[in-house]
Amino acid sequence: REHEFGVRAALGASRARRIRQVFLETGLIAAAAGAGGLLVQTVVQRTLAVLAPQDLLALSPPSPVNPRVLLFTLAATLLATLLFGLMPALRLGGSRTLRGTRGASPATRRLRAGLVAAEVALASMLIVTAVVLAQSFAKLQAVDPGFRSGRLLTARLSLPRSRYPRAELSARFVEALRPRLLALPGVEDAAAVNVVPLNNYRATAHVWPAERAAPPPEERTNAQYRMISPSYIRTFGVPLIAGRSFDDHDIARSEHVVLI
């Protein structure tokens, strides 16, 4: 556009006015990109908040754009305007003739070639990253979590210690609650567990072989444990590889058994 800006100079446009025009055009493009980014961010945030499990990703509900996000977008827009408008402004702002432009110098050609190579490299990196993320997401969707997640509803209950000071009382509550849940329309089975799968809470205990003496605390193996009702394995669709599952005869007074 050197010829165009040469015409503007010949018609009386000052250098400051020509530089201001370059920055104005660059700023409009950067502002449009920033507004598009805010729009995409809002749509993606609302979509994820609707589709993603709240307790798994800890996403906040849809809300107006955070002021810090607006300030960052504004700063990025201004930086892009300065970064990508400075060189054209200096070059076009100095155009003073109507004659055809001279051929670019070797240094200028190398600079332009370098800019093009950098743009292609950045674009390729973004495309590869997007493809890899999409493939990872598709693979995560196909991962078998080890239980049946479809048509499964979970709810969290917290029994007050004042009314249920002993484990036997909590067990009786679960035993009395299950028939009431099974009586609800559409309920096929019901079970209880102290920690549901994919929960960020972990119940752990130290374990070691019974025939060995207790090792020092720093050498003990730390294992996660779950306290489940007899119907848990069936309700969650956990495949049983060997042995048997719990049944109603496995109570505190019976032989101690465990599922690994």
mmCIF file of N, CA, C and O in Angstrom, residues 39-54 57 59-63 137:
data_model
loop_
_atom_site.group_PDB
_atom_site.id
_atom_site.type_symbol
_atom_site.label_atom_id
_atom_site.label_comp_id
_atom_site.label_asym_id
_atom_site.label_seq_id
_atom_site.Cartn_x
_atom_site.Cartn_y
_atom_site.Cartn_z
ATOM 1 N N LEU A 39 -16.614 -13.785 22.902
ATOM 2 C CA LEU A 39 -17.840 -14.502 22.534
ATOM 3 C C LEU A 39 -17.623 -16.008 22.606
ATOM 4 O O LEU A 39 -18.449 -16.747 23.169
ATOM 5 N N VAL A 40 -16.503 -16.471 22.046
ATOM 6 C CA VAL A 40 -16.205 -17.908 22.084
ATOM 7 C C VAL A 40 -16.047 -18.373 23.529
ATOM 8 O O VAL A 40 -16.551 -19.433 23.918
ATOM 9 N N GLN A 41 -15.353 -17.563 24.356
ATOM 10 C CA GLN A 41 -15.159 -17.934 25.760
ATOM 11 C C GLN A 41 -16.491 -18.065 26.489
ATOM 12 O O GLN A 41 -16.700 -19.002 27.271
ATOM 13 N N THR A 42 -17.411 -17.133 26.232
ATOM 14 C CA THR A 42 -18.713 -17.179 26.897
ATOM 15 C C THR A 42 -19.500 -18.417 26.474
ATOM 16 O O THR A 42 -20.087 -19.114 27.315
ATOM 17 N N VAL A 43 -19.496 -18.702 25.176
ATOM 18 C CA VAL A 43 -20.242 -19.866 24.671
ATOM 19 C C VAL A 43 -19.654 -21.163 25.227
ATOM 20 O O VAL A 43 -20.383 -22.047 25.679
ATOM 21 N N VAL A 44 -18.315 -21.267 25.221
ATOM 22 C CA VAL A 44 -17.668 -22.491 25.704
ATOM 23 C C VAL A 44 -17.918 -22.668 27.200
ATOM 24 O O VAL A 44 -18.203 -23.776 27.671
ATOM 25 N N GLN A 45 -17.830 -21.579 27.968
ATOM 26 C CA GLN A 45 -18.052 -21.672 29.414
ATOM 27 C C GLN A 45 -19.466 -22.139 29.722
ATOM 28 O O GLN A 45 -19.676 -23.017 30.567
ATOM 29 N N ARG A 46 -20.442 -21.556 29.048
ATOM 30 C CA ARG A 46 -21.826 -21.963 29.298
ATOM 31 C C ARG A 46 -22.068 -23.403 28.862
ATOM 32 O O ARG A 46 -22.792 -24.147 29.527
ATOM 33 N N THR A 47 -21.463 -23.803 27.749
ATOM 34 C CA THR A 47 -21.647 -25.174 27.268
ATOM 35 C C THR A 47 -21.045 -26.176 28.246
ATOM 36 O O THR A 47 -21.666 -27.187 28.584
ATOM 37 N N LEU A 48 -19.816 -25.896 28.719
ATOM 38 C CA LEU A 48 -19.171 -26.810 29.665
ATOM 39 C C LEU A 48 -19.926 -26.865 30.984
ATOM 40 O O LEU A 48 -20.046 -27.926 31.594
ATOM 41 N N ALA A 49 -20.436 -25.719 31.430
ATOM 42 C CA ALA A 49 -21.165 -25.690 32.696
ATOM 43 C C ALA A 49 -22.441 -26.528 32.620
ATOM 44 O O ALA A 49 -22.894 -27.082 33.620
ATOM 45 N N VAL A 50 -23.008 -26.637 31.426
ATOM 46 C CA VAL A 50 -24.231 -27.422 31.249
ATOM 47 C C VAL A 50 -23.909 -28.905 31.091
ATOM 48 O O VAL A 50 -24.587 -29.768 31.653
ATOM 49 N N LEU A 51 -22.845 -29.224 30.341
ATOM 50 C CA LEU A 51 -22.572 -30.609 29.988
ATOM 51 C C LEU A 51 -21.682 -31.327 30.989
ATOM 52 O O LEU A 51 -21.807 -32.534 31.173
ATOM 53 N N ALA A 52 -20.752 -30.610 31.637
ATOM 54 C CA ALA A 52 -19.758 -31.285 32.479
ATOM 55 C C ALA A 52 -20.304 -31.533 33.876
ATOM 56 O O ALA A 52 -21.086 -30.734 34.394
ATOM 57 N N PRO A 53 -19.884 -32.639 34.515
ATOM 58 C CA PRO A 53 -20.270 -32.879 35.909
ATOM 59 C C PRO A 53 -19.672 -31.806 36.822
ATOM 60 O O PRO A 53 -18.473 -31.582 36.813
ATOM 61 N N GLN A 54 -20.531 -31.167 37.607
ATOM 62 C CA GLN A 54 -20.071 -30.081 38.460
ATOM 63 C C GLN A 54 -19.075 -30.555 39.503
ATOM 64 O O GLN A 54 -18.082 -29.882 39.780
ATOM 65 N N LEU A 57 -15.400 -31.419 37.587
ATOM 66 C CA LEU A 57 -14.561 -30.351 37.049
ATOM 67 C C LEU A 57 -14.624 -29.085 37.876
ATOM 68 O O LEU A 57 -13.879 -28.140 37.603
ATOM 69 N N LEU A 59 -16.673 -26.660 37.895
ATOM 70 C CA LEU A 59 -16.949 -25.485 37.075
ATOM 71 C C LEU A 59 -17.983 -24.613 37.765
ATOM 72 O O LEU A 59 -18.955 -25.101 38.323
ATOM 73 N N SER A 60 -17.762 -23.328 37.696
ATOM 74 C CA SER A 60 -18.743 -22.402 38.254
ATOM 75 C C SER A 60 -19.903 -22.258 37.280
ATOM 76 O O SER A 60 -19.733 -22.433 36.079
ATOM 77 N N PRO A 61 -21.091 -21.951 37.758
ATOM 78 C CA PRO A 61 -22.232 -21.778 36.863
ATOM 79 C C PRO A 61 -22.017 -20.591 35.933
ATOM 80 O O PRO A 61 -21.195 -19.715 36.203
ATOM 81 N N PRO A 62 -22.735 -20.560 34.806
ATOM 82 C CA PRO A 62 -22.574 -19.451 33.864
ATOM 83 C C PRO A 62 -22.784 -18.111 34.554
ATOM 84 O O PRO A 62 -23.721 -17.928 35.322
ATOM 85 N N SER A 63 -21.882 -17.178 34.269
ATOM 86 C CA SER A 63 -21.938 -15.862 34.887
ATOM 87 C C SER A 63 -21.373 -14.844 33.912
ATOM 88 O O SER A 63 -20.741 -15.209 32.912
ATOM 89 N N PHE A 137 -9.601 -36.187 24.082
ATOM 90 C CA PHE A 137 -10.968 -36.123 24.589
ATOM 91 C C PHE A 137 -11.777 -37.327 24.112
ATOM 92 O O PHE A 137 -12.543 -37.916 24.879
#
